[in-house]
Coordinates of C-alpha atoms in Angstrom, one line a residue:
X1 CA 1.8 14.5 20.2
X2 CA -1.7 14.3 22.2
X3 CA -0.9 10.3 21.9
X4 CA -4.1 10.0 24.6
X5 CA -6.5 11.3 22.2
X6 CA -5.5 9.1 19.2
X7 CA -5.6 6.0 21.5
X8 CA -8.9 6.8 23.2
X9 CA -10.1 7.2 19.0
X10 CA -8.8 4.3 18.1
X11 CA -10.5 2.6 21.1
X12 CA -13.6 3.6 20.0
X13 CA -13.4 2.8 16.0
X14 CA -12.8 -0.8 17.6
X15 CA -15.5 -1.0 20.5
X16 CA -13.9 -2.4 23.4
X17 CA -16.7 -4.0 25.5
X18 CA -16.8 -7.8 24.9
X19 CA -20.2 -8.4 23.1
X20 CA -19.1 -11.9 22.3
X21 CA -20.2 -10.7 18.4
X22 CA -18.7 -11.5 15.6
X23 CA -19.8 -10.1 12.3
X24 CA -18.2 -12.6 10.0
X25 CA -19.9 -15.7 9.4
X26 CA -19.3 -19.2 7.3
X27 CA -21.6 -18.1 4.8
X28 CA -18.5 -15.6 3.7
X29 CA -16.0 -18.6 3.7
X30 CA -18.6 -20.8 1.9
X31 CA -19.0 -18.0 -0.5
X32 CA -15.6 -17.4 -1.7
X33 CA -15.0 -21.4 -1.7
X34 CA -17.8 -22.1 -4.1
X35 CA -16.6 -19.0 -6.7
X36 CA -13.2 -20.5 -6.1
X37 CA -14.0 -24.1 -7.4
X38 CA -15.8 -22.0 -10.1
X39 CA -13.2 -19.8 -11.3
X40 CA -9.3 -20.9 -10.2
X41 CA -7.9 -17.5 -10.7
X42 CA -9.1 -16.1 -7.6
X43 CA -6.6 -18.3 -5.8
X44 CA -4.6 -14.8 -5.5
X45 CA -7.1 -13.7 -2.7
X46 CA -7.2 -17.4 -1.2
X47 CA -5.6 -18.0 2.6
X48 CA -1.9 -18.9 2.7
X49 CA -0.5 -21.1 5.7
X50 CA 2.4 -22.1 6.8
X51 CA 6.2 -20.6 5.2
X52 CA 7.2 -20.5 1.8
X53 CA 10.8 -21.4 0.2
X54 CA 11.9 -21.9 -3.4
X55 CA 14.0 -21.6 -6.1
X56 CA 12.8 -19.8 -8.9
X57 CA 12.8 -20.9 -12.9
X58 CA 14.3 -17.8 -14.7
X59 CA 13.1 -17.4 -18.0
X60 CA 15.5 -14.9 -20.4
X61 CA 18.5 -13.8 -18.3
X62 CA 18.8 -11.6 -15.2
X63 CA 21.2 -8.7 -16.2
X64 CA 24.5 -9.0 -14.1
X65 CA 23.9 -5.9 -12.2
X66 CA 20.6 -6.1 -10.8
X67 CA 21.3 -7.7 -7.7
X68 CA 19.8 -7.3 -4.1
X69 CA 16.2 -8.4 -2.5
X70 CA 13.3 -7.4 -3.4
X71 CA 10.8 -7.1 -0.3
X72 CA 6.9 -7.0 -0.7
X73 CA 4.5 -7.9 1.6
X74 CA 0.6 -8.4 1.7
X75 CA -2.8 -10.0 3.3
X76 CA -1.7 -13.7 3.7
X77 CA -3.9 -15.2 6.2
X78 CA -7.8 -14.5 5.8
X79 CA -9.5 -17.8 6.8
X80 CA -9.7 -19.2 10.5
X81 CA -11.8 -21.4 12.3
X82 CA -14.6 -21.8 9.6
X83 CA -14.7 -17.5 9.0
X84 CA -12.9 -15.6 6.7
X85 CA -12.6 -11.9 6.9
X86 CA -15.0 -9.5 5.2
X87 CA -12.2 -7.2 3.6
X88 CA -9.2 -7.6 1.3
X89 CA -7.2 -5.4 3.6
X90 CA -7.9 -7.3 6.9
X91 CA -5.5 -10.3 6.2
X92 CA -2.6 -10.9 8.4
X93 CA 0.9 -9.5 6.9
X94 CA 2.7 -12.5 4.8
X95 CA 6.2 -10.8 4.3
X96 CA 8.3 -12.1 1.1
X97 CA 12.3 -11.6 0.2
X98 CA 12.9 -12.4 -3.3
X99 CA 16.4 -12.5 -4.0
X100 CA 18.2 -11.5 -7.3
X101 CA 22.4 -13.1 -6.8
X102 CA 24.5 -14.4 -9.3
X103 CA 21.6 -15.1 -12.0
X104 CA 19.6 -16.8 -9.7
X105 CA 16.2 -16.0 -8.4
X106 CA 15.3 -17.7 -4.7
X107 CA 11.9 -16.9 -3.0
X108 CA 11.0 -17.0 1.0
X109 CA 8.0 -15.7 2.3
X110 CA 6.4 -15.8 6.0
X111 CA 4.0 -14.4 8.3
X112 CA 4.5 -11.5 10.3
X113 CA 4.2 -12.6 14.1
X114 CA 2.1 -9.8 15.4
X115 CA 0.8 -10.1 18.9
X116 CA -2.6 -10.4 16.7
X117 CA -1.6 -13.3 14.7
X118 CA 0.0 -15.4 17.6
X119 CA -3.0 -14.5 20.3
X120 CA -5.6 -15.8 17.3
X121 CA -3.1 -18.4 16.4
X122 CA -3.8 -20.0 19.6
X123 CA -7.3 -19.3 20.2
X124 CA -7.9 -21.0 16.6
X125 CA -10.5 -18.2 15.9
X126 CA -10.1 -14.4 14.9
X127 CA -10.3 -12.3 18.2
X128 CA -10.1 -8.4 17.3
X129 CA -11.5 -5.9 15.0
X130 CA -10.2 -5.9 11.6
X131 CA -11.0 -3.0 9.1
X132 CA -13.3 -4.3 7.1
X133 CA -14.4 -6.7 9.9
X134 CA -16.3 -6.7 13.0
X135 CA -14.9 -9.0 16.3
X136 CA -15.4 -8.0 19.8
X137 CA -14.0 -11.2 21.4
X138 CA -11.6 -10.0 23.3
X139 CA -10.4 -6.4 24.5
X140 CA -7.6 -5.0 23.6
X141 CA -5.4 -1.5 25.2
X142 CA -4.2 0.0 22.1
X143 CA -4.3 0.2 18.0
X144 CA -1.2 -2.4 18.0
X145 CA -3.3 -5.0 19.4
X146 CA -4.9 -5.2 16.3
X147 CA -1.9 -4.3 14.0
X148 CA -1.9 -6.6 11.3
X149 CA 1.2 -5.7 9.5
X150 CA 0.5 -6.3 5.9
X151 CA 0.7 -3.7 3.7
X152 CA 4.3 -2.5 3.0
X153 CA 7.9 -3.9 3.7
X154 CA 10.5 -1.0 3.9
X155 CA 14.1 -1.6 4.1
X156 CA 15.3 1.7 6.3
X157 CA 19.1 2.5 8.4
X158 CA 19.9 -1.6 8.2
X159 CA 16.6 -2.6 9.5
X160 CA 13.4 -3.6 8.1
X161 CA 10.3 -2.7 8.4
X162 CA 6.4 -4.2 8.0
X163 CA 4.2 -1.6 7.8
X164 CA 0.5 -1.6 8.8
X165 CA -1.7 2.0 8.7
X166 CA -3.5 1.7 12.1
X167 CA -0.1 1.7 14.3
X168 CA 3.4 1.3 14.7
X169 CA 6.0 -0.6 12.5
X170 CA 6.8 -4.0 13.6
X171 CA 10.6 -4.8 13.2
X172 CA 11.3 -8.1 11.2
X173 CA 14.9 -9.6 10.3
X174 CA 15.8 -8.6 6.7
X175 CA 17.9 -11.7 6.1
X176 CA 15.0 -14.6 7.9
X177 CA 12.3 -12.6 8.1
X178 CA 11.7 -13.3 11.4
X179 CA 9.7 -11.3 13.7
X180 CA 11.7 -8.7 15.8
X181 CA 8.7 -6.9 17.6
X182 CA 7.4 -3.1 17.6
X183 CA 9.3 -0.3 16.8
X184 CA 8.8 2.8 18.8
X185 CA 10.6 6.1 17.6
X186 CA 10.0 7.7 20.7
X187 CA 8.2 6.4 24.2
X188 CA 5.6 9.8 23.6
X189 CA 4.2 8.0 20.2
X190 CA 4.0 4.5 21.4
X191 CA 1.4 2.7 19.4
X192 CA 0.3 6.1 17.2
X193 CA -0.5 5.4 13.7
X194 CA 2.4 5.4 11.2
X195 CA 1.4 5.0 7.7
X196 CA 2.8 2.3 5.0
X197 CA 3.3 4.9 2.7
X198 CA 6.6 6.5 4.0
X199 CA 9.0 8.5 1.9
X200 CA 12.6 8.3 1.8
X201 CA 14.4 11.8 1.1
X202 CA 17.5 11.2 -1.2
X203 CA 19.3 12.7 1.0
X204 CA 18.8 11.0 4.2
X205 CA 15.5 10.2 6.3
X206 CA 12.0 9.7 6.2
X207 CA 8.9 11.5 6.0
X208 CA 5.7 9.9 7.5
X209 CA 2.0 10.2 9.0
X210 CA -0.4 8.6 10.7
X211 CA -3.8 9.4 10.2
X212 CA -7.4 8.2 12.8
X213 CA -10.4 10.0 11.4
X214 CA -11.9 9.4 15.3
X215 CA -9.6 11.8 16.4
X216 CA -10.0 14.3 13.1
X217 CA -6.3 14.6 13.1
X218 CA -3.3 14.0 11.3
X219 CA 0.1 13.2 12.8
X220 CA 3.0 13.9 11.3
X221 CA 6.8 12.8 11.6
X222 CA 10.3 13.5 10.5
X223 CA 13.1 10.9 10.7
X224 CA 16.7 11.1 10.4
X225 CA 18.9 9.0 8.5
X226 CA 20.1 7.3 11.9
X227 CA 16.5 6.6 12.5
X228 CA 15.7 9.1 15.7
X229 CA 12.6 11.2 15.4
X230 CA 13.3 14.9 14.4
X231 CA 10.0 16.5 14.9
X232 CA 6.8 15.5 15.1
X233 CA 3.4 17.9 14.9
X234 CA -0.7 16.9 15.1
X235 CA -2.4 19.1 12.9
X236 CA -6.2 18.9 13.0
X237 CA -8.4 18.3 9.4
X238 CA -11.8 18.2 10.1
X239 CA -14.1 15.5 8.8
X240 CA -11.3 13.1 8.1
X241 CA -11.6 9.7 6.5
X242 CA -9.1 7.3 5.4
X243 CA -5.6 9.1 4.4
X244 CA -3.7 5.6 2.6
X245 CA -0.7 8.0 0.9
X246 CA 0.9 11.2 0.8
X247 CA 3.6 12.9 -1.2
X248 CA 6.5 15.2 -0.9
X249 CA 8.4 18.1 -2.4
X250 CA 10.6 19.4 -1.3
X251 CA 9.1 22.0 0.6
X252 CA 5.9 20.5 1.6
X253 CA 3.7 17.6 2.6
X254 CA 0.5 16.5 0.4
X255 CA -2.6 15.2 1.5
X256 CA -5.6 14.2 -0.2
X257 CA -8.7 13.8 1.8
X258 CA -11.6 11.6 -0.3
X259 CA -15.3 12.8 0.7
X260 CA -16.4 10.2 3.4
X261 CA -18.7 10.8 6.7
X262 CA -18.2 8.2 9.5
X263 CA -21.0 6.3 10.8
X264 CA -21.3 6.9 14.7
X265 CA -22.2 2.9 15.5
X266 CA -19.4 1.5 17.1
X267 CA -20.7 -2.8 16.1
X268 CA -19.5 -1.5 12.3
X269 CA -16.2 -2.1 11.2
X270 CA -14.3 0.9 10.1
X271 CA -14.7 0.3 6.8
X272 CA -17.8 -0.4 7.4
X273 CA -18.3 3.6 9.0
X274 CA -17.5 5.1 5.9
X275 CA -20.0 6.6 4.6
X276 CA -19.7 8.1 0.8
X277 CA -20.3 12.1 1.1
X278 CA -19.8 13.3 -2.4
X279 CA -22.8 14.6 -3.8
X280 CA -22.4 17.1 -0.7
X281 CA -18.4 17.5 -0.5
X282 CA -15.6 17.6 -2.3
X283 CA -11.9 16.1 -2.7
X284 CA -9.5 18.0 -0.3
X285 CA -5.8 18.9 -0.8
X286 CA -4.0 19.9 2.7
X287 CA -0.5 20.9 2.5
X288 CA 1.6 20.9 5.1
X289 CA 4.4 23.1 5.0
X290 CA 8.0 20.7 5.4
X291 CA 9.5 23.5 7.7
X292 CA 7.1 24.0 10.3
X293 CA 5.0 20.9 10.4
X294 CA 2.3 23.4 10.3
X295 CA -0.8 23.9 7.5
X296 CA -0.4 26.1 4.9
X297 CA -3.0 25.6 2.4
X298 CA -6.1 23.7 1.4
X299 CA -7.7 23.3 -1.7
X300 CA -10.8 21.2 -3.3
X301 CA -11.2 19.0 -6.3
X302 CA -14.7 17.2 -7.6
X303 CA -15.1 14.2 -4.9
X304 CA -12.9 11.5 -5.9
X305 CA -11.5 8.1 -3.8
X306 CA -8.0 8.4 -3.6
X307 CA -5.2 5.9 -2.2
X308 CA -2.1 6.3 -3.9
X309 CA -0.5 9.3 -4.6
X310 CA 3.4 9.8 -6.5
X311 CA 5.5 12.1 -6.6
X312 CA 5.3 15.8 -6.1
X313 CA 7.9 19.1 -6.2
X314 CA 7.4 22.7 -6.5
X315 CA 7.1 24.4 -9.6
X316 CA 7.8 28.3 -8.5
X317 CA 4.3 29.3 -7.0
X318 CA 2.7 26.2 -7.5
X319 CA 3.3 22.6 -6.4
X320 CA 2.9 19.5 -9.1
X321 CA 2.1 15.8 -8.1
X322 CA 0.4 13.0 -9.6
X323 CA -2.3 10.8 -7.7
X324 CA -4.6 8.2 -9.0
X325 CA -8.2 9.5 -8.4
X326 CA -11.4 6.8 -8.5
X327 CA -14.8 7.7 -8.9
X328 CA -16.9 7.7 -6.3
X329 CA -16.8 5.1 -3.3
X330 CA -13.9 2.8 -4.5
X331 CA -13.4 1.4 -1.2
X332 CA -16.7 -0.7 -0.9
X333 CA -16.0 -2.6 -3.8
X334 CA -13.0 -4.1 -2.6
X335 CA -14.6 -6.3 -0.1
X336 CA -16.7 -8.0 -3.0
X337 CA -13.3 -9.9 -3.6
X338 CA -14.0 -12.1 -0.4
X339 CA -16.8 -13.4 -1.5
X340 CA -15.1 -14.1 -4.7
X341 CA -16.5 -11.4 -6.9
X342 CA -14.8 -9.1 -8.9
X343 CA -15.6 -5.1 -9.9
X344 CA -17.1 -4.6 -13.4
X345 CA -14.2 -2.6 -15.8
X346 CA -16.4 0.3 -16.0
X347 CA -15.1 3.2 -18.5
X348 CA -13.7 6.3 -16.5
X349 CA -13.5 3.9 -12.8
X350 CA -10.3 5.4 -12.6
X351 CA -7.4 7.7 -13.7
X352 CA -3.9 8.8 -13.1
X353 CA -3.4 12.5 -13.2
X354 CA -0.8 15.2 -12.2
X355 CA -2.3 18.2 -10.5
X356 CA -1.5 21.2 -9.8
X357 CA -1.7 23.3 -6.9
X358 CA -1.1 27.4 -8.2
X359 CA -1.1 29.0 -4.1
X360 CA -1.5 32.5 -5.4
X361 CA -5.4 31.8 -6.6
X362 CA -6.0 28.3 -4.2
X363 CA -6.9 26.5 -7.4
X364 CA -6.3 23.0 -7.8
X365 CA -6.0 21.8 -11.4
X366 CA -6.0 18.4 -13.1
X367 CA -3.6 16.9 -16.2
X368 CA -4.9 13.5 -17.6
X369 CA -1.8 11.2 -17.4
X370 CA -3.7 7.5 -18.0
X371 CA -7.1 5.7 -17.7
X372 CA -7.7 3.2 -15.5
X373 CA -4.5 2.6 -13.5
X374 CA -2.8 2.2 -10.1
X375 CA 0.2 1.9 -7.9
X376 CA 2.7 4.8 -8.8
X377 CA 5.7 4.8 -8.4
X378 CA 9.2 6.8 -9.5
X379 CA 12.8 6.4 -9.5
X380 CA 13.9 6.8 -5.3
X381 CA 16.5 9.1 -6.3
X382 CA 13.8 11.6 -7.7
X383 CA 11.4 11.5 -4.4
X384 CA 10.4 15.2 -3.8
X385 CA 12.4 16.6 -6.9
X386 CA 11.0 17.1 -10.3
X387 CA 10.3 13.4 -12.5
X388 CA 9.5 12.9 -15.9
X389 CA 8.8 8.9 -15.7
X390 CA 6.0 7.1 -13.8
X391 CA 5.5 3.9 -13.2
X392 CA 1.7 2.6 -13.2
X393 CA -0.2 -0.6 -13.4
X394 CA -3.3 -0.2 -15.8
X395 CA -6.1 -2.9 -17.0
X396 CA -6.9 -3.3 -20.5
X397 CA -10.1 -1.9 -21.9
X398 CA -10.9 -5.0 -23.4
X399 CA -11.6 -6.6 -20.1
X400 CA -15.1 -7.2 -18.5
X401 CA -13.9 -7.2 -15.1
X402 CA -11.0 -5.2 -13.3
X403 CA -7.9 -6.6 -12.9
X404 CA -4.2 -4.9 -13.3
X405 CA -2.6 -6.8 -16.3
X406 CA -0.6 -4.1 -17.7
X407 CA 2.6 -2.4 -16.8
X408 CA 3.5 1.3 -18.0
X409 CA 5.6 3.9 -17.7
X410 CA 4.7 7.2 -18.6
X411 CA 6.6 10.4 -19.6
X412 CA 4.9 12.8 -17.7
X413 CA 6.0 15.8 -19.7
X414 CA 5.0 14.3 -23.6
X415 CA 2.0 12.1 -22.3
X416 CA 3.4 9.6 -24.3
X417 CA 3.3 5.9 -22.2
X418 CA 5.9 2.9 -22.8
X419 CA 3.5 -0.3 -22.2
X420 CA 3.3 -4.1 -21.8
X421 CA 0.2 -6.2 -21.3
X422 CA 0.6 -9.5 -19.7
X423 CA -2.5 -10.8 -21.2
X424 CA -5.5 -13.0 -20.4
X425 CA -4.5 -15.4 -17.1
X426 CA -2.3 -12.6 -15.4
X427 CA -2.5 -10.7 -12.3
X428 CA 0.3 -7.9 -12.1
X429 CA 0.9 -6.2 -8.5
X430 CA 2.7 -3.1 -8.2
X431 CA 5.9 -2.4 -9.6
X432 CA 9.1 -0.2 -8.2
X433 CA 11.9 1.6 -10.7
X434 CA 15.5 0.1 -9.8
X435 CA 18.1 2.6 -10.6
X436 CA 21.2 1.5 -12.3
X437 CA 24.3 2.3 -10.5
X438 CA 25.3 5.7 -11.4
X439 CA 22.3 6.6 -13.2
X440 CA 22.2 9.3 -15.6
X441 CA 18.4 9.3 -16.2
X442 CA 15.1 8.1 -15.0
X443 CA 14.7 5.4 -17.4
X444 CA 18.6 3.7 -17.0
X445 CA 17.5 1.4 -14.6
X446 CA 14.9 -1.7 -14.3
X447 CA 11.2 -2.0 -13.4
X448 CA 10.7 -4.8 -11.1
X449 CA 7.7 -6.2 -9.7
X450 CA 5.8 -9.7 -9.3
X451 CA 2.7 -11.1 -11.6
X452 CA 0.3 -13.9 -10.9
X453 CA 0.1 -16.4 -14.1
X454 CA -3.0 -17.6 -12.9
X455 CA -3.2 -20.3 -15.5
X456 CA -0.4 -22.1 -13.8
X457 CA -1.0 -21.3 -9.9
X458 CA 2.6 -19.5 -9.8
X459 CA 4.1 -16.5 -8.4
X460 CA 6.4 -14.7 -11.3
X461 CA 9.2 -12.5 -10.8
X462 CA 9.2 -9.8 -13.7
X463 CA 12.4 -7.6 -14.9
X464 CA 12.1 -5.2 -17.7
X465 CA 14.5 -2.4 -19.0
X466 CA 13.2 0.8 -18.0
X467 CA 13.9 2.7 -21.4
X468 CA 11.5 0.0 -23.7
X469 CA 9.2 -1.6 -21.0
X470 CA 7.3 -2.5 -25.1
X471 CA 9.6 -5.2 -25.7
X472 CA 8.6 -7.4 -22.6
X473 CA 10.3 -8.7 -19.7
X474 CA 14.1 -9.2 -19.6
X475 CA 13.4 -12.2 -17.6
X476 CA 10.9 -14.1 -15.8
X477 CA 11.6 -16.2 -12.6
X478 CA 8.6 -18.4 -12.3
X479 CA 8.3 -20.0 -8.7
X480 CA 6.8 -23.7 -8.8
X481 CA 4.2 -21.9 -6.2
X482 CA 1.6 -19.3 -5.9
X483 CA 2.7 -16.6 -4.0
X484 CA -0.2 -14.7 -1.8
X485 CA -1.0 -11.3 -3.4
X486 CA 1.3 -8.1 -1.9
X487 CA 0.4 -4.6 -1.9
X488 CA 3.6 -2.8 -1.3
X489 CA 7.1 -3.3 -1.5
X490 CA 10.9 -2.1 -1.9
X491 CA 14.3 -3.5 -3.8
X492 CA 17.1 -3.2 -1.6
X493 CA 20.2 -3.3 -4.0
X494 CA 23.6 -5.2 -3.1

């Protein structure tokens, strides 16, 4: 797995001498608390401390068989002695359980006890290098030193997981959420990256990466259903930048490689290092074929940001999947919303399309599926298999600034999208498809997610039906609490 050579990288992105320097300053914290006073909606991106615990308000009914819990997690902790981080990504995990049982909606949500978050815990200051964020204030030995755990929580083989990018999963308890400590697949991939964008086969398993442009390599894993690792393989990709998501078919991996050159000046965060190349290269596909571990192809697309990808399968000769594709450097703009500002809602910042990779001529090509949209996600039992639904947040044309208020899902052979807005006051995060038991079709089943009425201050569980998302939530379970704002997350049924 060459683990030395993505260690030594990651080593480097976070420049291990002790300079004693510290790139974020009050004038960020003072910043964000003066637009705050201003404007109380962006309480979403405001620090959370301490646990949370509550019983939610349900609003229209729960349907009977939608039980289980629903685990998300996100940034929750982005303020510490007098600094707050630079980035919306750099925020220590907050892990929530929402629980759906007998009608009734409870809520508990706590940090994830990384060796990060106890070590600056104590000192009362931040000590290592974030992504977005520059501290050299003490040394660390390896990319889990700085694992912040906050972008997905995955429920895998009775365990669950909190899932960080940069390294390896940390274990936490699915019934308290308490911390359980690093999981290593193997002692030869000890602290290698492992992304937060796993995928589940239907039958059994999991698929994942872990990418370190330092290294110009992508690492790639196969999991069995009893949670040993298969196979493994490092494949090299030249000029690589951040890889957030993949997809798979059922014969092969799919990466999307976004345009960036990295800065060689090791005081920069890693953010911080990318360095928009478009106007010289383009998008790049690599696929990965599922039986060797090995490339097979690459192809190119205009240069286009991407994070999140959905679903893909393969369509005779060709391979299909849909991806959300931003123009130009959408990743910069994402640490205005630590200072308290928001992104203008530019026409054509964004759109969700399903392309298509024909192997025969190494042509990529591109169906428009939405506008300006995000977080995809399908049904689980359709993960690397042919879909016709996807799910996708979108923002409303009619707003001046971005912000996700909408929920969709879209057919994606008629083009034809089943939509609810939330409105002015609401902040939607991602939502996941919930099959019904026994499901006959992609649309018998619920879409689930959480929404920030920011009106109130509250943390909202939604429920609609999957087959007429138009007629509005089945029920809303209002918490009499804000809940901090989660990227990623999974439903667990019961």
């Amino acid at each position: 797995m060459e683990r030395r050579s993505f260690i030594q990288a990651g080593l480097g992105l976070g420049a291990l001498a002790l300079t004693g320097k510290a790139r974020a300053d009050a004038a960020t914290y003072a910043r964000f608390h003066a637009a705050l006073a201003r404007d109380k909606s962006l309480a979403v991106y405001a620090d959370q401390q301490g646990e949370q615990a509550g019983l939610a308000v349900i609003e229209g009914r729960l349907p009977k068989d939608l039980q289980g819990s629903f685990y998300r997690n996100g940034p929750g902790r982005f303020e510490l002695g007098g600094e707050r981080y630079h980035h919306w990504f750099d925020g220590d995990g907050f892990a929530q359980r929402w629980t759906l049982h007998d009608g009734k909606v409870r809520h508990h949500g706590r940090f994830v006890e990384t060796r990060r978050f106890r070590e600056e815990s104590e000192a009362g200051q931040f000590l290592y290098p974030a992504f977005g964020t520059m501290f050299t204030r003490r040394g660390f030995r390896d990319n889990d030193t700085m694992n912040a755990a906050n972008t997905n929580l995955l429920p895998f083989n009775g365990r669950l997981y909190a899932l960080w990018e940069g390294g390896s999963a940390t274990e936490v308890d699915p019934e308290s959420l308490a911390t359980l400590g690093i999981k290593t697949w193997r002692d030869d991939v000890k602290s290698m990256p492992f992304s937060a964008h796993p995928k589940l086969d239907p039958a059994g398993g999991m698929w994942n990466f872990g990418a370190l442009p330092g290294a110009n390599k992508l690492a790639l894993y196969r999991i069995g259903a009893d949670g040993s690792l298969l196979n493994t393989n490092v494949i090299a990709v030249p000029q690589l930048a951040m890889v957030h998501d993949f997809a798979v078919s059922a014969k092969h991996l799919i990466f999307v490689v976004p345009p960036y050159d990295l800065r060689d000046d090791r005081s920069l965060s890693l953010a911080e290092r990318h360095v928009w190349a478009g106007a010289t290269r383009p998008t790049r596909i690599v696929v990965v074929a599922k039986d060797t571990l090995a490339l097979r192809q690459v192809f190119e697309l205009p240069p286009q940001m991407v994070f999140h990808l959905g679903n893909a399968w393969d369509d005779g000769d060709c391979t299909r999947f849909d991806v959300v594709l931003h123009a130009g450097d959408a990743l910069a703009g994402l640490g205005s919303l630590m200072i308290g500002t928001r992104q203008d809602n530019a026409p054509g910042r964004s759109q969700a399309v399903q392309v298509c990779l024909d192997y025969a001529s190494g042509q990529a090509s591109t169906a428009r599926l939405l506008g300006t949209s995000e977080f995809p996600r399908v049904m689980p039992q359709v993960v690397g298999m042919r879909h016709r639904r996807l799910a996708l947040l979108s923002c409303d044309r009619a707003n001046r600034e971005l912000g996700l208020d909408t929920v969709n899902l879209v057919d994606t052979d008629n083009g034809k999208v089943d939509s609810y807005r939330f409105g002015a006051g609401w902040q939607v995060e991602e939502h996941v498809l919930v099959p019904r038991r026994n499901a006959r079709h992609e649309a018998d089943g619920y879409l689930v997610g959480v929404a920030q009425d920011t009106r109130r201050g509250v943390g909202v569980l939604t429920v609609f039906d999957a087959a007429n998302v138009k007629a509005g939530p089945l029920a809303l379970a209002s918490l009499p609490y804000r809940t901090p704002h989660c990227f990623h997350g999974n439903f667990l049924a019961t």
